[in-house]
């Protein structure tokens, strides 16, 4: 059955994407007319991406593109996806992310098919409805799982930014207090420190050196994240650059506020963990205690057996 299904799928793909049946796109028609320069050598370019996504694109390129367009049309939310990708500071486009969702959905579908095949072998029969539902659940779970994983990545990166912010803010305050300008202080801190926030500041400083105003570069940094502390930090740096106001005390106050917010988050997490610790106590320890307290116990008496006298060996008298 699976061999026949694979052969039928290959035949359908062959007939669908064959040149006589394939629709010619406008891009393909105009491409020979606008390509007036030869393509550059691959030796002069950067290394191409490697991995499962690259291999899947090379083998199933048109199919993945159609699937990505279908997923984008069904799910929508390109603006939210673009915002999360920008917050992750990655070069992945929305189309690349949709292709990844299609690949994850294909892997989920394959996993569901494997489970259906294993269950059919064990049960000795095939339940078509259960198989279709399981494969559909794997497909949908793979597509939505990639979106969930992107959200988790963004949250983890924002937690790293928030954890690194107090140290970076105090270093900037120290450099500004020593007499350096905000731009020189940012350059010194990014050169001497590492981490996500230092890389973000280094990217903003690089864009400023490339011609973008430093205020706009820092504002782009604040717009990519949803952290209020980072937005206040950027506002303070922008005001200090534009008006020449003192920046050291503002940065120290912001670092103290972030540390206090971190302490509050730790207390809230501790309270949540304390509530979670009550679950095994209430559902495991307490029922066993009540069971031992309510179930009657029978008192057993130990029978005391009389002890037998031990015989002592008497030395035999030897008659003379």
GROMACS .gro file of C-alpha atoms in nm:
model
  320
    1UNK     CA    1   0.000   0.000   0.000
    2UNK     CA    2   0.277   0.243   0.095
    3UNK     CA    3   0.479   0.157  -0.215
    4UNK     CA    4   0.177   0.218  -0.433
    5UNK     CA    5   0.106   0.548  -0.257
    6UNK     CA    6   0.469   0.660  -0.307
    7UNK     CA    7   0.459   0.563  -0.675
    8UNK     CA    8   0.129   0.748  -0.728
    9UNK     CA    9   0.265   1.060  -0.553
   10UNK     CA   10   0.578   1.056  -0.769
   11UNK     CA   11   0.373   1.016  -1.084
   12UNK     CA   12   0.146   1.307  -0.989
   13UNK     CA   13   0.445   1.529  -0.915
   14UNK     CA   14   0.609   1.429  -1.242
   15UNK     CA   15   0.300   1.513  -1.442
   16UNK     CA   16   0.227   1.834  -1.250
   17UNK     CA   17   0.571   1.991  -1.282
   18UNK     CA   18   0.660   1.863  -1.628
   19UNK     CA   19   0.735   2.147  -1.876
   20UNK     CA   20   0.427   2.084  -2.096
   21UNK     CA   21   0.189   2.107  -1.797
   22UNK     CA   22   0.373   2.361  -1.583
   23UNK     CA   23   0.248   2.720  -1.596
   24UNK     CA   24   0.514   2.964  -1.710
   25UNK     CA   25   0.550   3.253  -1.465
   26UNK     CA   26   0.606   3.612  -1.559
   27UNK     CA   27   0.941   3.607  -1.382
   28UNK     CA   28   1.058   3.322  -1.604
   29UNK     CA   29   0.951   3.513  -1.914
   30UNK     CA   30   1.130   3.834  -1.816
   31UNK     CA   31   1.442   3.673  -1.671
   32UNK     CA   32   1.625   3.623  -2.008
   33UNK     CA   33   1.557   3.985  -2.100
   34UNK     CA   34   1.698   4.148  -1.785
   35UNK     CA   35   1.999   3.926  -1.722
   36UNK     CA   36   2.259   4.135  -1.902
   37UNK     CA   37   2.551   4.045  -1.675
   38UNK     CA   38   2.687   3.698  -1.607
   39UNK     CA   39   2.635   3.565  -1.257
   40UNK     CA   40   2.935   3.601  -1.022
   41UNK     CA   41   3.152   3.305  -0.938
   42UNK     CA   42   3.053   3.098  -0.639
   43UNK     CA   43   3.409   3.116  -0.513
   44UNK     CA   44   3.364   3.488  -0.452
   45UNK     CA   45   3.040   3.455  -0.260
   46UNK     CA   46   2.962   3.347   0.090
   47UNK     CA   47   2.907   2.991   0.193
   48UNK     CA   48   2.560   2.861   0.120
   49UNK     CA   49   2.336   2.738   0.399
   50UNK     CA   50   2.355   2.373   0.488
   51UNK     CA   51   2.119   2.150   0.669
   52UNK     CA   52   1.778   1.993   0.638
   53UNK     CA   53   1.611   2.309   0.504
   54UNK     CA   54   1.868   2.358   0.227
   55UNK     CA   55   1.848   1.993   0.120
   56UNK     CA   56   1.468   2.003   0.121
   57UNK     CA   57   1.470   2.319  -0.092
   58UNK     CA   58   1.702   2.163  -0.346
   59UNK     CA   59   1.492   1.847  -0.379
   60UNK     CA   60   1.137   1.975  -0.326
   61UNK     CA   61   1.176   2.342  -0.419
   62UNK     CA   62   0.849   2.408  -0.610
   63UNK     CA   63   0.643   2.192  -0.375
   64UNK     CA   64   0.781   2.370  -0.068
   65UNK     CA   65   0.713   2.709  -0.228
   66UNK     CA   66   0.351   2.615  -0.299
   67UNK     CA   67   0.311   2.477   0.052
   68UNK     CA   68   0.463   2.793   0.203
   69UNK     CA   69   0.218   3.012   0.011
   70UNK     CA   70  -0.073   2.793   0.121
   71UNK     CA   71   0.034   2.805   0.488
   72UNK     CA   72   0.079   3.182   0.468
   73UNK     CA   73  -0.265   3.220   0.313
   74UNK     CA   74  -0.430   2.999   0.576
   75UNK     CA   75  -0.251   3.120   0.890
   76UNK     CA   76  -0.178   3.479   0.795
   77UNK     CA   77  -0.008   3.706   1.047
   78UNK     CA   78   0.289   3.809   0.835
   79UNK     CA   79   0.336   4.126   1.039
   80UNK     CA   80   0.355   3.934   1.369
   81UNK     CA   81   0.594   3.680   1.220
   82UNK     CA   82   0.814   3.957   1.079
   83UNK     CA   83   0.819   4.129   1.419
   84UNK     CA   84   0.924   3.811   1.598
   85UNK     CA   85   1.193   3.739   1.341
   86UNK     CA   86   1.327   4.092   1.386
   87UNK     CA   87   1.323   4.044   1.763
   88UNK     CA   88   1.525   3.727   1.714
   89UNK     CA   89   1.786   3.925   1.513
   90UNK     CA   90   1.801   3.670   1.234
   91UNK     CA   91   1.830   3.700   0.859
   92UNK     CA   92   1.542   3.457   0.805
   93UNK     CA   93   1.262   3.602   0.596
   94UNK     CA   94   0.893   3.529   0.633
   95UNK     CA   95   0.906   3.303   0.326
   96UNK     CA   96   1.194   3.105   0.477
   97UNK     CA   97   0.997   3.067   0.797
   98UNK     CA   98   0.692   2.942   0.607
   99UNK     CA   99   0.912   2.688   0.429
  100UNK     CA  100   1.041   2.573   0.767
  101UNK     CA  101   0.683   2.534   0.883
  102UNK     CA  102   0.609   2.319   0.578
  103UNK     CA  103   0.915   2.102   0.651
  104UNK     CA  104   0.811   2.063   1.015
  105UNK     CA  105   0.459   1.974   0.902
  106UNK     CA  106   0.600   1.712   0.664
  107UNK     CA  107   0.805   1.562   0.946
  108UNK     CA  108   0.494   1.554   1.167
  109UNK     CA  109   0.298   1.386   0.888
  110UNK     CA  110   0.575   1.131   0.846
  111UNK     CA  111   0.577   1.063   1.219
  112UNK     CA  112   0.201   1.014   1.219
  113UNK     CA  113   0.228   0.774   0.924
  114UNK     CA  114   0.495   0.574   1.106
  115UNK     CA  115   0.273   0.551   1.415
  116UNK     CA  116  -0.021   0.441   1.202
  117UNK     CA  117   0.189   0.175   1.032
  118UNK     CA  118   0.323   0.048   1.366
  119UNK     CA  119  -0.026   0.039   1.517
  120UNK     CA  120  -0.160  -0.145   1.213
  121UNK     CA  121   0.112  -0.408   1.240
  122UNK     CA  122   0.045  -0.458   1.611
  123UNK     CA  123  -0.335  -0.459   1.580
  124UNK     CA  124  -0.339  -0.666   1.262
  125UNK     CA  125  -0.565  -0.422   1.077
  126UNK     CA  126  -0.588  -0.064   0.952
  127UNK     CA  127  -0.834   0.187   1.097
  128UNK     CA  128  -0.863   0.445   0.821
  129UNK     CA  129  -1.033   0.714   1.033
  130UNK     CA  130  -0.778   0.692   1.315
  131UNK     CA  131  -0.493   0.693   1.066
  132UNK     CA  132  -0.621   1.001   0.886
  133UNK     CA  133  -0.680   1.185   1.215
  134UNK     CA  134  -0.335   1.096   1.347
  135UNK     CA  135  -0.161   1.204   1.026
  136UNK     CA  136  -0.360   1.529   1.020
  137UNK     CA  137  -0.271   1.594   1.383
  138UNK     CA  138   0.096   1.537   1.305
  139UNK     CA  139   0.081   1.774   1.009
  140UNK     CA  140  -0.097   2.053   1.197
  141UNK     CA  141   0.118   1.997   1.506
  142UNK     CA  142   0.436   2.033   1.303
  143UNK     CA  143   0.323   2.357   1.138
  144UNK     CA  144   0.205   2.512   1.464
  145UNK     CA  145   0.502   2.370   1.655
  146UNK     CA  146   0.745   2.573   1.446
  147UNK     CA  147   0.551   2.889   1.528
  148UNK     CA  148   0.553   2.799   1.898
  149UNK     CA  149   0.927   2.734   1.889
  150UNK     CA  150   0.986   3.076   1.731
  151UNK     CA  151   0.796   3.237   2.019
  152UNK     CA  152   1.003   3.044   2.271
  153UNK     CA  153   1.325   3.156   2.101
  154UNK     CA  154   1.215   3.520   2.114
  155UNK     CA  155   1.122   3.494   2.482
  156UNK     CA  156   1.454   3.331   2.567
  157UNK     CA  157   1.648   3.601   2.384
  158UNK     CA  158   1.453   3.878   2.557
  159UNK     CA  159   1.529   3.717   2.893
  160UNK     CA  160   1.899   3.720   2.803
  161UNK     CA  161   1.876   4.087   2.703
  162UNK     CA  162   1.704   4.174   3.027
  163UNK     CA  163   1.960   3.981   3.233
  164UNK     CA  164   2.253   4.154   3.061
  165UNK     CA  165   2.104   4.503   3.074
  166UNK     CA  166   2.206   4.607   3.431
  167UNK     CA  167   2.574   4.525   3.375
  168UNK     CA  168   2.585   4.699   3.036
  169UNK     CA  169   2.404   5.005   3.175
  170UNK     CA  170   2.647   5.036   3.466
  171UNK     CA  171   2.945   4.998   3.234
  172UNK     CA  172   2.806   5.273   3.013
  173UNK     CA  173   2.746   5.492   3.319
  174UNK     CA  174   3.104   5.434   3.433
  175UNK     CA  175   3.242   5.522   3.088
  176UNK     CA  176   3.028   5.836   3.066
  177UNK     CA  177   3.130   5.942   3.417
  178UNK     CA  178   3.495   5.902   3.315
  179UNK     CA  179   3.442   6.169   3.050
  180UNK     CA  180   3.360   5.979   2.731
  181UNK     CA  181   3.078   6.068   2.498
  182UNK     CA  182   2.777   5.831   2.465
  183UNK     CA  183   2.898   5.705   2.126
  184UNK     CA  184   3.251   5.636   2.254
  185UNK     CA  185   3.107   5.472   2.566
  186UNK     CA  186   2.889   5.242   2.357
  187UNK     CA  187   3.186   5.153   2.138
  188UNK     CA  188   3.402   5.074   2.442
  189UNK     CA  189   3.136   4.862   2.611
  190UNK     CA  190   3.058   4.662   2.296
  191UNK     CA  191   3.429   4.605   2.240
  192UNK     CA  192   3.497   4.480   2.593
  193UNK     CA  193   3.177   4.283   2.662
  194UNK     CA  194   2.984   4.004   2.497
  195UNK     CA  195   2.628   3.884   2.488
  196UNK     CA  196   2.307   3.957   2.306
  197UNK     CA  197   2.272   4.318   2.420
  198UNK     CA  198   2.632   4.398   2.336
  199UNK     CA  199   2.583   4.254   1.987
  200UNK     CA  200   2.267   4.461   1.942
  201UNK     CA  201   2.452   4.779   2.046
  202UNK     CA  202   2.740   4.687   1.819
  203UNK     CA  203   2.500   4.644   1.527
  204UNK     CA  204   2.339   4.981   1.599
  205UNK     CA  205   2.684   5.143   1.616
  206UNK     CA  206   2.781   4.976   1.287
  207UNK     CA  207   2.469   5.110   1.117
  208UNK     CA  208   2.550   5.455   1.254
  209UNK     CA  209   2.901   5.437   1.113
  210UNK     CA  210   2.756   5.327   0.778
  211UNK     CA  211   2.556   5.650   0.750
  212UNK     CA  212   2.239   5.597   0.953
  213UNK     CA  213   2.193   5.853   1.234
  214UNK     CA  214   2.276   5.702   1.571
  215UNK     CA  215   1.940   5.810   1.711
  216UNK     CA  216   1.755   5.620   1.437
  217UNK     CA  217   1.979   5.314   1.479
  218UNK     CA  218   1.910   5.302   1.854
  219UNK     CA  219   1.540   5.356   1.793
  220UNK     CA  220   1.537   5.059   1.556
  221UNK     CA  221   1.696   4.855   1.832
  222UNK     CA  222   1.418   4.953   2.073
  223UNK     CA  223   1.145   4.886   1.815
  224UNK     CA  224   1.262   4.529   1.751
  225UNK     CA  225   1.207   4.425   2.112
  226UNK     CA  226   0.913   4.457   2.348
  227UNK     CA  227   1.123   4.532   2.659
  228UNK     CA  228   1.025   4.851   2.841
  229UNK     CA  229   1.363   4.875   3.015
  230UNK     CA  230   1.546   4.872   2.684
  231UNK     CA  231   1.306   5.133   2.541
  232UNK     CA  232   1.371   5.363   2.841
  233UNK     CA  233   1.744   5.308   2.801
  234UNK     CA  234   1.730   5.408   2.434
  235UNK     CA  235   1.519   5.713   2.518
  236UNK     CA  236   1.774   5.824   2.778
  237UNK     CA  237   2.066   5.779   2.538
  238UNK     CA  238   1.879   5.966   2.263
  239UNK     CA  239   1.797   6.258   2.495
  240UNK     CA  240   2.158   6.269   2.616
  241UNK     CA  241   2.288   6.276   2.259
  242UNK     CA  242   2.043   6.538   2.134
  243UNK     CA  243   2.037   6.773   2.434
  244UNK     CA  244   2.360   6.696   2.617
  245UNK     CA  245   2.191   6.605   2.945
  246UNK     CA  246   2.380   6.399   3.208
  247UNK     CA  247   2.343   6.029   3.136
  248UNK     CA  248   2.531   5.849   3.413
  249UNK     CA  249   2.270   5.885   3.688
  250UNK     CA  250   1.991   5.791   3.449
  251UNK     CA  251   2.169   5.469   3.348
  252UNK     CA  252   2.239   5.377   3.711
  253UNK     CA  253   1.875   5.434   3.801
  254UNK     CA  254   1.761   5.220   3.510
  255UNK     CA  255   2.000   4.941   3.610
  256UNK     CA  256   1.865   4.952   3.966
  257UNK     CA  257   1.507   4.939   3.837
  258UNK     CA  258   1.586   4.636   3.622
  259UNK     CA  259   1.748   4.458   3.917
  260UNK     CA  260   1.443   4.527   4.134
  261UNK     CA  261   1.218   4.395   3.857
  262UNK     CA  262   1.435   4.083   3.839
  263UNK     CA  263   1.397   4.031   4.213
  264UNK     CA  264   1.020   4.064   4.184
  265UNK     CA  265   1.018   3.810   3.901
  266UNK     CA  266   1.221   3.569   4.113
  267UNK     CA  267   0.975   3.608   4.401
  268UNK     CA  268   0.681   3.548   4.166
  269UNK     CA  269   0.852   3.242   4.020
  270UNK     CA  270   0.921   3.113   4.371
  271UNK     CA  271   0.554   3.156   4.463
  272UNK     CA  272   0.448   2.970   4.150
  273UNK     CA  273   0.692   2.688   4.223
  274UNK     CA  274   0.561   2.668   4.580
  275UNK     CA  275   0.210   2.621   4.447
  276UNK     CA  276   0.335   2.354   4.207
  277UNK     CA  277   0.506   2.176   4.497
  278UNK     CA  278   0.167   2.147   4.667
  279UNK     CA  279   0.043   1.921   4.387
  280UNK     CA  280   0.237   1.606   4.491
  281UNK     CA  281   0.168   1.681   4.857
  282UNK     CA  282  -0.209   1.708   4.804
  283UNK     CA  283  -0.253   1.430   4.548
  284UNK     CA  284   0.011   1.181   4.663
  285UNK     CA  285   0.122   1.225   5.024
  286UNK     CA  286  -0.210   1.335   5.173
  287UNK     CA  287  -0.419   1.046   5.030
  288UNK     CA  288  -0.170   0.792   5.160
  289UNK     CA  289  -0.178   0.954   5.505
  290UNK     CA  290  -0.559   0.953   5.511
  291UNK     CA  291  -0.560   0.591   5.394
  292UNK     CA  292  -0.334   0.481   5.677
  293UNK     CA  293  -0.544   0.681   5.927
  294UNK     CA  294  -0.887   0.547   5.823
  295UNK     CA  295  -0.824   0.183   5.734
  296UNK     CA  296  -0.859  -0.032   6.053
  297UNK     CA  297  -0.561  -0.238   6.154
  298UNK     CA  298  -0.579  -0.586   6.308
  299UNK     CA  299  -0.369  -0.641   6.614
  300UNK     CA  300  -0.182  -0.963   6.589
  301UNK     CA  301  -0.044  -1.146   6.892
  302UNK     CA  302   0.281  -1.324   6.880
  303UNK     CA  303   0.270  -1.675   7.020
  304UNK     CA  304   0.541  -1.727   7.279
  305UNK     CA  305   0.683  -2.072   7.254
  306UNK     CA  306   0.823  -2.234   7.570
  307UNK     CA  307   1.194  -2.259   7.566
  308UNK     CA  308   1.346  -2.601   7.586
  309UNK     CA  309   1.626  -2.667   7.830
  310UNK     CA  310   1.955  -2.722   7.667
  311UNK     CA  311   2.143  -3.035   7.737
  312UNK     CA  312   2.489  -2.996   7.865
  313UNK     CA  313   2.742  -3.252   7.769
  314UNK     CA  314   2.851  -3.444   8.081
  315UNK     CA  315   3.199  -3.584   8.057
  316UNK     CA  316   3.195  -3.959   8.082
  317UNK     CA  317   3.367  -4.104   8.379
  318UNK     CA  318   3.635  -4.342   8.295
  319UNK     CA  319   3.645  -4.627   8.539
  320UNK     CA  320   3.982  -4.711   8.654
   0.00000   0.00000   0.00000
